[in-house]
XYZ file of C-alpha atoms in Angstrom:
236
model
C -11.391 -8.106 6.853
C -9.240 -6.030 9.224
C -9.241 -2.043 9.540
C -8.083 0.897 11.329
C -9.214 3.398 11.839
C -7.485 6.887 11.112
C -7.697 8.378 14.184
C -5.609 5.277 16.334
C -2.587 6.810 13.627
C -3.313 10.382 14.070
C -3.226 10.291 17.808
C 0.092 8.356 18.075
C 1.765 10.221 15.496
C 0.942 13.675 17.110
C 1.906 12.032 20.675
C 5.671 11.164 18.722
C 5.784 14.414 17.210
C 4.775 16.232 20.551
C 2.803 18.336 18.890
C -0.494 18.072 21.051
C -1.231 21.268 23.185
C -0.091 19.435 26.220
C 0.098 22.937 29.181
C -1.040 19.722 31.309
C -1.127 16.298 31.705
C -5.237 16.869 31.596
C -5.354 18.921 28.603
C -2.571 16.675 26.701
C -5.164 13.315 27.942
C -7.868 15.688 26.940
C -7.147 16.075 23.314
C -5.629 12.526 22.923
C -8.315 11.090 23.344
C -10.903 13.982 21.717
C -13.781 12.404 19.714
C -13.891 14.867 17.286
C -11.888 15.775 14.753
C -8.720 17.657 16.132
C -8.124 21.274 14.650
C -5.367 23.505 15.257
C -6.950 24.429 18.834
C -5.513 20.824 19.639
C -2.518 21.091 17.037
C -0.230 24.241 18.387
C 2.823 23.734 16.043
C 3.485 25.821 12.975
C 5.407 22.534 10.884
C 3.074 20.097 11.657
C -0.532 21.614 10.888
C -3.718 19.145 10.613
C -3.947 18.598 6.975
C 0.390 18.397 6.440
C -0.398 15.303 9.071
C -3.151 13.528 8.220
C -1.891 13.527 4.942
C 1.362 12.061 5.738
C -0.440 9.060 7.597
C -2.170 8.467 4.409
C 0.463 8.715 2.309
C 2.843 5.894 5.145
C -0.576 4.210 5.303
C -0.601 3.566 1.373
C 2.976 2.659 0.943
C 3.060 -0.023 3.681
C -0.072 -1.549 1.945
C 1.856 -1.483 -1.257
C 4.947 -3.245 -0.008
C 1.919 -6.017 1.307
C 0.405 -6.408 -2.269
C 4.061 -6.495 -3.169
C 5.113 -9.528 -0.904
C 4.002 -12.989 -1.793
C 2.373 -15.349 -0.124
C 1.813 -12.899 2.896
C -1.898 -13.543 4.608
C -2.757 -10.101 4.841
C -1.981 -9.389 0.986
C -5.473 -10.814 0.230
C -7.637 -8.030 1.384
C -6.013 -6.266 -1.323
C -6.840 -8.889 -4.001
C -9.693 -8.640 -6.427
C -9.877 -10.210 -9.993
C -10.647 -9.191 -13.555
C -11.512 -11.017 -16.659
C -9.059 -9.998 -19.144
C -9.114 -11.236 -23.041
C -6.077 -11.591 -25.348
C -4.505 -8.058 -26.073
C -6.786 -6.854 -23.512
C -5.432 -3.500 -21.449
C -4.684 -4.698 -17.277
C -5.757 -3.162 -14.955
C -3.567 -0.283 -12.696
C -2.845 -2.568 -9.807
C 0.624 -2.424 -6.977
C 1.364 -6.463 -8.798
C -0.659 -9.379 -10.331
C -0.678 -12.522 -8.980
C -2.191 -16.311 -10.733
C -3.751 -16.176 -13.956
C -6.101 -18.939 -15.175
C -8.224 -19.357 -18.265
C -12.181 -18.533 -16.964
C -12.860 -21.357 -19.345
C -11.155 -24.673 -17.571
C -9.442 -23.263 -14.246
C -6.435 -24.087 -15.476
C -3.295 -22.196 -14.288
C -1.859 -20.124 -17.195
C 1.880 -19.620 -17.579
C 3.863 -16.940 -18.455
C 6.847 -16.683 -21.229
C 9.508 -13.783 -21.235
C 8.684 -12.496 -25.008
C 5.287 -11.822 -26.198
C 6.720 -13.401 -29.825
C 6.523 -16.638 -28.020
C 2.291 -16.055 -27.507
C 1.964 -14.520 -31.229
C 4.099 -17.964 -32.515
C 1.578 -20.473 -30.781
C -1.545 -18.411 -31.967
C 0.054 -18.143 -35.554
C 0.325 -22.048 -35.831
C -2.404 -24.084 -34.067
C -1.197 -27.046 -34.859
C 1.631 -26.851 -33.977
C 3.533 -29.385 -31.087
C 0.882 -32.113 -32.547
C -2.479 -29.525 -31.664
C -1.024 -29.384 -27.753
C -3.132 -26.851 -26.219
C -0.475 -24.057 -24.632
C -2.012 -22.241 -21.357
C 0.426 -18.891 -21.646
C 0.085 -15.519 -21.539
C 2.831 -12.358 -21.260
C 2.989 -9.156 -21.118
C 3.517 -6.246 -24.033
C 3.699 -2.583 -22.363
C -0.158 -2.059 -21.186
C -2.282 -5.206 -22.754
C -2.132 -9.034 -22.246
C -1.441 -12.120 -24.966
C -3.399 -15.129 -24.237
C -2.424 -18.265 -25.899
C -6.220 -19.400 -24.981
C -8.549 -16.702 -24.302
C -10.012 -14.925 -22.115
C -7.776 -15.430 -18.545
C -9.262 -14.070 -15.340
C -6.326 -12.411 -13.949
C -5.201 -11.680 -9.746
C -4.072 -8.473 -8.536
C -3.706 -5.885 -6.000
C -4.318 -2.708 -5.791
C -5.144 0.033 -2.990
C -6.950 3.424 -4.097
C -5.784 6.514 -2.357
C -8.782 7.915 -0.131
C -8.709 11.188 -0.084
C -7.761 13.845 -3.060
C -8.640 16.669 -1.811
C -8.292 18.688 1.749
C -12.195 18.009 2.997
C -11.776 14.616 1.817
C -8.614 14.240 3.531
C -10.651 16.264 7.267
C -13.393 13.472 6.509
C -11.388 10.274 7.320
C -10.541 12.073 10.690
C -13.747 12.811 11.803
C -13.537 9.530 14.532
C -15.474 7.079 12.308
C -13.317 6.492 9.205
C -11.099 3.200 8.515
C -8.326 1.934 6.371
C -8.055 -2.070 5.452
C -5.087 -3.132 7.537
C -4.174 -5.597 10.058
C -3.750 -3.611 13.377
C -0.276 -5.521 13.650
C 0.659 -2.272 11.303
C -0.221 0.375 13.669
C 2.857 0.777 14.452
C 4.878 0.324 11.153
C 2.131 3.475 9.596
C 2.565 5.251 12.634
C 7.058 5.124 12.954
C 6.535 5.503 8.848
C 4.419 8.484 9.083
C 6.055 10.315 12.294
C 9.867 9.464 9.899
C 8.623 11.387 6.826
C 7.177 14.329 8.780
C 10.871 15.002 10.472
C 12.434 14.962 7.205
C 10.258 16.537 5.086
C 10.649 19.048 8.022
C 14.086 19.543 7.745
C 14.751 20.242 11.241
C 15.289 16.532 12.887
C 16.440 14.162 10.354
C 18.530 11.910 13.060
C 14.653 11.966 14.271
C 13.180 11.255 10.678
C 16.025 7.999 9.844
C 15.849 6.368 13.194
C 11.587 6.567 13.030
C 11.880 5.154 9.190
C 14.382 2.561 9.737
C 11.804 0.938 12.599
C 9.310 1.190 10.489
C 11.015 -0.836 7.759
C 12.431 -3.498 11.069
C 8.674 -3.677 12.266
C 7.823 -4.836 8.564
C 10.051 -7.504 8.084
C 9.584 -8.742 11.181
C 5.968 -8.623 10.286
C 6.909 -10.840 7.021
C 6.516 -8.348 4.058
C 9.829 -7.752 2.213
C 11.066 -5.313 1.452
C 14.515 -3.549 0.513
C 15.619 -0.504 2.600
C 16.098 0.817 -0.523
C 12.888 0.807 -1.828
C 11.628 2.115 1.547
C 14.052 5.066 1.447
C 13.914 6.287 -1.831
C 10.567 8.109 -1.885
C 11.627 10.169 0.263
C 13.109 13.414 -0.360
C 14.409 16.593 1.889
């Protein structure tokens, strides 16, 4: 399972936004490779304070992971895979996407049906269809209905790693990582830069260009993403 250090994103994003203190090439290089967390001493643009930039990066990484999880068959999707045992009418785990469902006892794959009523009909008439055993499931709100119980549910999830400013700062101390293939670094960087440009309201053309580049890079990496989905979470 590949990981990327958060500071890899940070330094590239700051360089593209041109907000690293750089009154000389020596200073610019020293700030870019600084082993400790950057502060306002090294970041000298009030439009892009460190906490804001880091929040953009965490958000961008989460969005990229979401698109990977929504792309069936993508090899990196397995990095975010987990399973849960669900009983009939059990509550579904929170997830970005759901995958294969199998009967826990036999390993038999279970198949979705359109209506929860179909599951209820099977359970109500156990002698139907010559006593055939049906391995079917359906979703009803936040619950899962099963013709055979329990089931093992495959699902894909990601939890945002920082909910407070202090936790956010800790991610960028030089050692914290995110589960992600290194091939996605340019995607996260361009996504974060694009969001930063749009949210400051001063670099709209540049922001749109970076977001469009991130979308193209994702597509080239085999991630299914519609431009409308990619842009719809952005606001000016």
